[in-house]
Structures are given as C-alpha cells and as structure tokens.
Amino acid sequence: MNTPETLHTEVTETASAIAEMEIRGAATIADAAARALGAQAEASTAATPEEFRAELRAAARVLHDTRPTAVSLPNALRYVLLGMEGTTVEELQNSIARRVAAFCGQLERAQDDLGRFGGNRLRDGDTIMTHCHSTDVIACVRAAVEDGKELTAYVRETRPRNQGHITARELTELGVDVTLIVDNAARHYLNDVDHVLVGADSIAADGSVINKIGTSGLAVNARDMGTQVMVAAQTIKLHPATMTGHTVEIEERDATEVVADDVRAEIGDIRINNPAFDVTPPRYVDAIVTERGQFPPESIVILMRELFGERVTNPWEEL
Ligand code: RUB
C-alpha cells in the first residue's frame, strides 16, 4: 500500500536527519538515501509486486522531498529504483538489495579514484583554501598526504552552520597545518593560496558549480588573484535535468540559522534571507575533478550525456 504507515522507520528517520542536516553533504546524503531504500525493501510485507513497487516509490518520494539542491539524492534514488526487476516480491527485494550494495560500493570507489586525481593536482608544500565540508575534497587531500605531500590549509568557517569546523578537524587529523578563518577573511589570505578546493552539490550542463553559499564569491576572488579553483565532485553530482534546460533549485533555509529569534526581535522589523547554496559560473573554475578524471567545466556536458543519455526519468513521481 502506498501510505505513510508502510514506510520503514529507517526511511522516515533518514528523511528527517537529512532535512535537519544531521546527515549532510551531497555524497553522504546519497549513501544514506540508498541504504534507506534498501531497508524499506528488505522489511517490506507487500503482498504483490505492484504493492512493493508503490511502496518503494513512496519511500523514495519522502527521501526526495527533504532537500532540493544536491542532485546526488535524486541520482541515488533513480539508480536504485531503475534497477528494480523481477516478477515476484522476493525477486524485487533481491534486486533492490543488489542495487543498493552496488551503488554504495561505487560511491566509495569513486571517491577514492577522484581523490587520487585531485591529489595529483596538489604539490608538496602547497597551501589550499576550503569552504564548507566536502568528503570529495577531503579525499583529494588524503590522497596527497598519503603521497607524502605536506599541505597547509586556510579553512573558512562557513556561516551560518560552520561546516568549516568539521573540515578543520578532519584536515588536522590528516596532518595538515590548519588555520580557521572567518569567511570574510578569505581575500586577505588568497595571495598565499595555491588552490581553492571546494566540493559540489550539483554541476549543471554548462559547467556551473552549485555549492555552499559563499563559494561563488570565493571563486571570483580567487580568479582575480590568479589562484586556481578546483572542484572535487563525483559524477553523481552531475545534474542531468540541466541538459534539457532545467535550473537547479537553491534551498532556502530557516532564518533562525542566521540570527536567533530574540536577537531578531531586538533588531526590529527585518526580512532575513538564508540561501544555502549559490552558483559559480564555469569561467571561475579551473577544473572539475571526478572519478573519471579532471575536466574543464565547459566540457562536463559530454560526460553528462555519456552517463545519463538525453532522457531522464523520475521513477518516484509515478503514483
Ligand atoms: C554541503 C556542501 C558540500 C557538498 C559536497 O552543504 O555544500 O560542499 O555537499 O559534499 P550542506 P561532498 O552542509 O548544506 O549539506 O563532497 O561530501 O558530497
């Protein structure tokens, strides 16, 4: 039955953890969503294949509607649902289990491969600057460090949620010499920086990079100062609908992330905007590093066509 009562708790809990950002970052969200679909399939008591399919689609819808910007989420749901095959409930269940395992395995391998390519771009003694927290970026730094390179990092704290603190901790654990700075201090230090290194939530067909709010200003400043901008993004971040003219929705989050209600009341009658992401045009990006190698942003559409074809379906939308 296609009702919320049949949703597995792992689906509802994963969905609320994504919405509340306890699970965050594009790759981690994709992994969690795929696993939640796996849990739904495994625990299903559907009496017929039709019921099973409807149940899986309902679960995918709940997961899909949590956050709108990271395309890794719909890409993960699509991958799992399109692999559903069989004529009995048991066969369908097994096909989902296989597909989830394949997806999560690929995600991990892709990050390792991407890390090696990104790591090759970094030289011993380089200084990087990061924004937000990206597991794809960390993979690049890890690969460089494993190659024996010593790195220094300026880590932007990343208002309003300070994901830079996670990056600072993880880079320190890797042995990188870390300096945490407020976002506004970036330009002050960019002269000392060899690479700005950021992740992506989505990459559009024209090579635009959608990532944490503040990325585009950082990239423009970096270009102005002659500093390389590298985007570390597995191909699961490629946004297939942008090939047919769709734009990427930018998530607007709660005003309380910017300022607490009591402080807001003291300030007076103001509007607060809190966009979570922004769009960096391709001309400010030197390379997009994926598990398939590095690409100039303008050529990413070729890879996108190869991976997704021209037509993209949203199987969770069928009721
Ligand atoms: C996270 C963010 C990250 C990308 C890439 O935003 O912008 O740079 O998601 O992360 P939020 P990864 O904290 O709002 O989810 O490389 O881990 O996929």
Short mmCIF file of C-alpha atoms and ligand atoms in Angstrom, two decimals:
data_model
loop_
_atom_site.label_atom_id
_atom_site.label_comp_id
_atom_site.label_asym_id
_atom_site.label_seq_id
_atom_site.Cartn_x
_atom_site.Cartn_y
_atom_site.Cartn_z
CA MET A 1 0.00 0.00 0.00
CA ASN A 2 1.20 3.44 -0.91
CA THR A 3 0.64 5.04 2.50
CA PRO A 4 2.96 6.61 5.07
CA GLU A 5 2.15 3.77 7.52
CA THR A 6 4.10 1.34 5.36
CA LEU A 7 7.23 3.47 5.42
CA HIS A 8 10.10 1.83 7.25
CA THR A 9 11.41 3.81 10.25
CA GLU A 10 14.82 3.96 8.57
CA VAL A 11 13.18 5.88 5.73
CA THR A 12 11.37 8.38 7.97
CA GLU A 13 14.38 8.75 10.28
CA THR A 14 16.82 9.18 7.39
CA ALA A 15 14.49 11.71 5.76
CA SER A 16 14.25 13.80 8.91
CA ALA A 17 18.01 13.51 9.55
CA ILE A 18 18.69 14.82 6.03
CA ALA A 19 16.18 17.66 6.44
CA GLU A 20 17.68 18.60 9.82
CA MET A 21 21.21 18.28 8.38
CA GLU A 22 22.32 15.62 10.87
CA ILE A 23 23.09 13.77 7.64
CA ARG A 24 24.59 16.33 5.28
CA GLY A 25 26.93 16.76 2.33
CA ALA A 26 25.89 15.53 -1.10
CA ALA A 27 27.69 12.16 -1.13
CA THR A 28 26.68 11.25 2.42
CA ILE A 29 23.05 12.14 1.70
CA ALA A 30 23.08 9.88 -1.40
CA ASP A 31 24.57 6.97 0.52
CA ALA A 32 22.03 7.29 3.36
CA ALA A 33 19.08 7.59 0.97
CA ALA A 34 20.09 4.47 -0.98
CA ARG A 35 20.52 2.49 2.25
CA ALA A 36 17.10 3.66 3.49
CA LEU A 37 15.51 2.34 0.29
CA GLY A 38 17.34 -0.92 0.93
CA ALA A 39 15.85 -1.11 4.44
CA GLN A 40 12.40 -0.40 3.06
CA ALA A 41 12.74 -3.20 0.52
CA GLU A 42 14.12 -5.72 2.99
CA ALA A 43 11.38 -5.14 5.57
CA SER A 44 8.54 -4.96 3.06
CA THR A 45 5.49 -7.11 3.68
CA ALA A 46 3.91 -6.18 0.33
CA ALA A 47 1.55 -8.85 -0.95
CA THR A 48 2.07 -8.15 -4.65
CA PRO A 49 4.85 -6.81 -6.89
CA GLU A 50 2.68 -3.75 -7.67
CA GLU A 51 2.30 -3.04 -3.97
CA PHE A 52 6.05 -3.44 -3.46
CA ARG A 53 6.88 -1.06 -6.29
CA ALA A 54 4.41 1.53 -4.98
CA GLU A 55 5.87 1.22 -1.51
CA LEU A 56 9.42 1.80 -2.78
CA ARG A 57 8.32 4.80 -4.83
CA ALA A 58 6.54 6.28 -1.79
CA ALA A 59 9.70 5.84 0.28
CA ALA A 60 11.77 7.47 -2.46
CA ARG A 61 9.36 10.45 -2.57
CA VAL A 62 9.74 11.07 1.15
CA LEU A 63 13.53 10.95 0.85
CA HIS A 64 13.50 13.08 -2.30
CA ASP A 65 11.48 15.88 -0.72
CA THR A 66 13.97 16.54 2.10
CA ARG A 67 16.47 18.91 0.45
CA PRO A 68 16.24 20.21 -3.11
CA THR A 69 19.76 21.21 -4.22
CA ALA A 70 22.08 18.19 -4.04
CA VAL A 71 21.34 16.16 -7.17
CA SER A 72 23.16 13.19 -5.69
CA LEU A 73 19.92 12.48 -3.82
CA PRO A 74 17.62 12.03 -6.87
CA ASN A 75 20.50 10.39 -8.75
CA ALA A 76 20.80 7.80 -5.97
CA LEU A 77 17.04 7.16 -5.84
CA ARG A 78 16.91 6.85 -9.62
CA TYR A 79 19.80 4.39 -9.71
CA VAL A 80 18.21 2.15 -7.09
CA LEU A 81 14.63 2.29 -8.41
CA LEU A 82 15.56 1.77 -12.06
CA GLY A 83 17.35 -1.42 -11.10
CA MET A 84 14.20 -2.93 -9.62
CA GLU A 85 13.49 -6.12 -11.58
CA GLY A 86 11.67 -9.38 -11.15
CA THR A 87 8.18 -10.85 -11.22
CA THR A 88 7.80 -11.73 -7.53
CA VAL A 89 8.16 -9.61 -4.40
CA GLU A 90 11.17 -11.66 -3.38
CA GLU A 91 12.92 -11.09 -6.71
CA LEU A 92 12.20 -7.38 -6.48
CA GLN A 93 13.56 -7.29 -2.93
CA ASN A 94 16.75 -9.03 -4.00
CA SER A 95 17.23 -6.70 -6.96
CA ILE A 96 16.96 -3.65 -4.69
CA ALA A 97 19.45 -5.15 -2.23
CA ARG A 98 21.93 -5.78 -5.07
CA ARG A 99 21.42 -2.30 -6.47
CA VAL A 100 21.93 -0.58 -3.10
CA ALA A 101 25.12 -2.54 -2.48
CA ALA A 102 26.39 -1.70 -5.97
CA PHE A 103 25.54 1.98 -5.53
CA CYS A 104 27.20 2.37 -2.14
CA GLY A 105 30.27 0.43 -3.30
CA GLN A 106 30.59 2.62 -6.40
CA LEU A 107 30.26 5.75 -4.30
CA GLU A 108 33.18 4.71 -2.14
CA ARG A 109 35.38 3.66 -5.05
CA ALA A 110 34.53 6.84 -6.96
CA GLN A 111 35.66 8.94 -4.03
CA ASP A 112 38.97 7.08 -3.80
CA ASP A 113 39.60 7.42 -7.54
CA LEU A 114 38.61 11.09 -7.56
CA GLY A 115 40.87 11.64 -4.54
CA ARG A 116 43.89 10.33 -6.43
CA PHE A 117 43.22 12.64 -9.42
CA GLY A 118 42.65 15.64 -7.18
CA GLY A 119 45.65 14.73 -5.05
CA ASN A 120 47.85 14.77 -8.16
CA ARG A 121 46.99 18.44 -8.68
CA LEU A 122 48.41 19.34 -5.27
CA ARG A 123 52.18 19.72 -4.84
CA ASP A 124 54.31 19.25 -1.78
CA GLY A 125 54.25 22.48 0.23
CA ASP A 126 51.02 23.81 -1.32
CA THR A 127 48.50 25.91 0.56
CA ILE A 128 44.82 25.28 -0.01
CA MET A 129 41.71 27.17 1.00
CA THR A 130 38.45 25.31 1.65
CA HIS A 131 34.81 26.25 2.05
CA CYS A 132 32.16 24.19 3.85
CA HIS A 133 32.86 20.47 4.33
CA SER A 134 33.12 18.12 1.39
CA THR A 135 34.06 14.46 1.62
CA ASP A 136 35.24 14.64 -2.01
CA VAL A 137 37.64 17.46 -1.07
CA ILE A 138 38.88 15.53 1.95
CA ALA A 139 39.54 12.53 -0.36
CA CYS A 140 41.83 14.70 -2.54
CA VAL A 141 43.76 15.98 0.46
CA ARG A 142 44.01 12.48 1.92
CA ALA A 143 45.48 11.14 -1.34
CA ALA A 144 48.03 13.96 -1.47
CA VAL A 145 49.04 13.40 2.15
CA GLU A 146 49.36 9.64 1.52
CA ASP A 147 51.71 10.54 -1.32
CA GLY A 148 53.92 12.24 1.27
CA LYS A 149 52.95 15.83 0.42
CA GLU A 150 52.85 18.42 3.17
CA LEU A 151 49.93 20.83 2.94
CA THR A 152 48.78 23.97 4.68
CA ALA A 153 45.11 24.98 4.74
CA TYR A 154 43.04 28.07 5.33
CA VAL A 155 39.61 26.76 6.28
CA ARG A 156 36.66 29.13 6.02
CA GLU A 157 34.27 28.64 8.92
CA THR A 158 31.25 28.73 6.55
CA ARG A 159 28.44 30.70 8.10
CA PRO A 160 25.74 30.12 9.12
CA ARG A 161 26.29 26.48 10.13
CA ASN A 162 30.07 26.38 10.46
CA GLN A 163 30.71 23.19 8.50
CA GLY A 164 34.29 24.53 8.26
CA HIS A 165 34.79 23.24 11.79
CA ILE A 166 34.32 19.68 10.51
CA THR A 167 36.81 20.33 7.71
CA ALA A 168 39.31 21.85 10.15
CA ARG A 169 39.07 18.77 12.39
CA GLU A 170 39.39 16.26 9.55
CA LEU A 171 42.30 18.08 7.89
CA THR A 172 44.09 18.32 11.24
CA GLU A 173 43.62 14.57 11.70
CA LEU A 174 45.28 14.10 8.30
CA GLY A 175 48.29 16.09 9.49
CA VAL A 176 47.52 19.26 7.52
CA ASP A 177 48.57 22.56 9.12
CA VAL A 178 45.17 24.26 9.53
CA THR A 179 44.20 27.89 10.09
CA LEU A 180 40.49 28.56 10.63
CA ILE A 181 39.31 31.94 9.30
CA VAL A 182 36.00 33.78 9.12
CA ASP A 183 34.53 33.72 5.62
CA ASN A 184 35.19 37.42 5.10
CA ALA A 185 38.95 36.98 5.70
CA ALA A 186 39.41 34.82 2.59
CA ARG A 187 40.63 37.53 0.24
CA HIS A 188 43.10 38.73 2.83
CA TYR A 189 44.91 35.37 2.55
CA LEU A 190 44.29 34.39 -1.07
CA ASN A 191 47.73 35.65 -2.17
CA ASP A 192 49.26 32.87 -0.10
CA VAL A 193 46.95 30.19 -1.50
CA ASP A 194 47.78 27.81 -4.40
CA HIS A 195 44.37 26.15 -4.74
CA VAL A 196 40.87 26.93 -3.64
CA LEU A 197 39.38 23.48 -3.18
CA VAL A 198 35.60 23.04 -2.91
CA GLY A 199 33.00 20.33 -3.41
CA ALA A 200 29.70 20.48 -5.26
CA ASP A 201 26.06 19.69 -4.62
CA SER A 202 25.21 19.85 -8.31
CA ILE A 203 27.02 20.55 -11.54
CA ALA A 204 24.97 21.97 -14.39
CA ALA A 205 25.38 21.09 -18.05
CA ASP A 206 27.14 24.41 -18.77
CA GLY A 207 29.74 23.62 -16.11
CA SER A 208 28.29 25.89 -13.43
CA VAL A 209 29.01 24.62 -9.95
CA ILE A 210 26.31 24.72 -7.29
CA ASN A 211 27.85 24.54 -3.84
CA LYS A 212 27.57 26.03 -0.36
CA ILE A 213 26.64 29.69 -0.26
CA GLY A 214 29.80 31.77 -0.49
CA THR A 215 31.56 29.50 -2.99
CA SER A 216 30.94 31.81 -5.95
CA GLY A 217 32.32 34.92 -4.22
CA LEU A 218 35.37 32.93 -3.19
CA ALA A 219 35.89 31.69 -6.76
CA VAL A 220 35.57 35.21 -8.21
CA ASN A 221 38.14 36.49 -5.70
CA ALA A 222 40.44 33.58 -6.46
CA ARG A 223 40.27 34.27 -10.20
CA ASP A 224 41.03 37.95 -9.52
CA MET A 225 44.11 36.95 -7.51
CA GLY A 226 45.24 34.27 -10.00
CA THR A 227 44.56 31.38 -7.60
CA GLN A 228 43.46 28.03 -9.04
CA VAL A 229 39.91 26.86 -8.27
CA MET A 230 39.45 23.10 -8.16
CA VAL A 231 36.04 21.49 -7.69
CA ALA A 232 36.06 17.91 -6.38
CA ALA A 233 32.83 16.23 -7.43
CA GLN A 234 31.96 12.63 -8.19
CA THR A 235 29.84 12.16 -11.30
CA ILE A 236 26.82 11.60 -9.06
CA LYS A 237 26.87 15.40 -8.67
CA LEU A 238 26.14 15.91 -12.38
CA HIS A 239 22.62 17.25 -12.74
CA PRO A 240 21.05 15.50 -15.75
CA ALA A 241 17.90 17.69 -15.93
CA THR A 242 20.06 20.74 -16.68
CA MET A 243 20.78 19.20 -20.09
CA THR A 244 17.18 19.91 -21.00
CA GLY A 245 17.10 23.45 -19.66
CA HIS A 246 16.00 22.90 -16.07
CA THR A 247 17.64 25.03 -13.42
CA VAL A 248 18.85 23.84 -10.03
CA GLU A 249 16.67 24.82 -7.11
CA ILE A 250 18.55 26.70 -4.42
CA GLU A 251 17.45 25.70 -0.96
CA GLU A 252 16.29 28.47 1.34
CA ARG A 253 16.76 27.52 4.99
CA ASP A 254 15.28 28.78 8.23
CA ALA A 255 16.01 32.35 9.33
CA THR A 256 16.97 31.13 12.81
CA GLU A 257 20.18 29.72 11.30
CA VAL A 258 21.20 33.34 10.63
CA VAL A 259 20.02 35.02 13.79
CA ALA A 260 18.17 33.81 16.89
CA ASP A 261 14.55 34.93 17.27
CA ASP A 262 15.21 37.09 20.34
CA VAL A 263 18.07 38.94 18.64
CA ARG A 264 15.93 39.38 15.56
CA ALA A 265 13.18 40.89 17.71
CA GLU A 266 15.67 43.37 19.18
CA ILE A 267 16.83 44.44 15.71
CA GLY A 268 13.32 45.27 14.59
CA ASP A 269 11.14 44.52 11.60
CA ILE A 270 13.56 42.97 9.12
CA ARG A 271 13.46 40.29 6.45
CA ILE A 272 16.06 37.53 6.63
CA ASN A 273 17.19 35.52 3.62
CA ASN A 274 19.15 32.32 4.08
CA PRO A 275 20.02 30.65 0.76
CA ALA A 276 22.09 27.54 1.43
CA PHE A 277 23.85 27.37 -1.96
CA ASP A 278 24.99 29.56 -4.83
CA VAL A 279 26.03 29.15 -8.45
CA THR A 280 29.62 29.61 -9.59
CA PRO A 281 29.81 30.23 -13.36
CA PRO A 282 32.23 27.95 -15.24
CA ARG A 283 34.64 30.78 -16.09
CA TYR A 284 35.76 30.93 -12.44
CA VAL A 285 36.54 27.23 -12.23
CA ASP A 286 39.84 25.74 -13.45
CA ALA A 287 38.99 22.05 -13.14
CA ILE A 288 36.23 19.73 -12.08
CA VAL A 289 37.84 16.60 -10.72
CA THR A 290 35.70 13.45 -10.92
CA GLU A 291 36.39 9.72 -10.61
CA ARG A 292 36.61 9.74 -14.42
CA GLY A 293 39.46 12.25 -14.45
CA GLN A 294 39.61 16.04 -14.47
CA PHE A 295 37.55 18.18 -16.83
CA PRO A 296 37.45 21.83 -17.80
CA PRO A 297 33.94 22.85 -16.64
CA GLU A 298 32.77 23.64 -20.19
CA SER A 299 33.32 20.03 -21.30
CA ILE A 300 31.44 18.36 -18.45
CA VAL A 301 28.30 18.10 -20.58
CA ILE A 302 30.00 15.45 -22.73
CA LEU A 303 30.49 13.24 -19.68
CA MET A 304 26.93 14.00 -18.58
CA ARG A 305 25.48 12.78 -21.90
CA GLU A 306 27.60 9.66 -21.78
CA LEU A 307 26.46 8.81 -18.25
CA PHE A 308 22.80 9.78 -18.35
CA GLY A 309 21.79 9.82 -22.01
CA GLU A 310 19.39 12.51 -23.17
CA ARG A 311 16.27 11.42 -21.31
CA VAL A 312 16.00 11.33 -17.55
CA THR A 313 13.05 9.83 -15.67
CA ASN A 314 11.92 10.41 -12.09
CA PRO A 315 10.52 6.98 -11.17
CA TRP A 316 9.40 8.14 -7.68
CA GLU A 317 6.89 10.53 -9.27
CA GLU A 318 4.74 7.69 -10.61
CA LEU A 319 1.99 7.04 -8.08
C1 RUB B 1 27.47 20.75 1.84
C2 RUB B 1 28.25 21.27 0.68
C3 RUB B 1 29.37 20.39 0.18
C4 RUB B 1 28.81 19.48 -0.93
C5 RUB B 1 29.80 18.40 -1.32
O1 RUB B 1 26.33 21.54 2.14
O2 RUB B 1 27.98 22.31 0.12
O3 RUB B 1 30.39 21.15 -0.37
O4 RUB B 1 27.61 18.84 -0.49
O5 RUB B 1 29.99 17.50 -0.25
P1 RUB B 1 25.42 21.12 3.39
P2 RUB B 1 30.51 16.00 -0.52
O6 RUB B 1 26.28 21.14 4.62
O7 RUB B 1 24.35 22.17 3.42
O8 RUB B 1 24.85 19.75 3.09
O9 RUB B 1 31.81 16.15 -1.24
O10 RUB B 1 30.70 15.40 0.86
O11 RUB B 1 29.49 15.30 -1.32
#
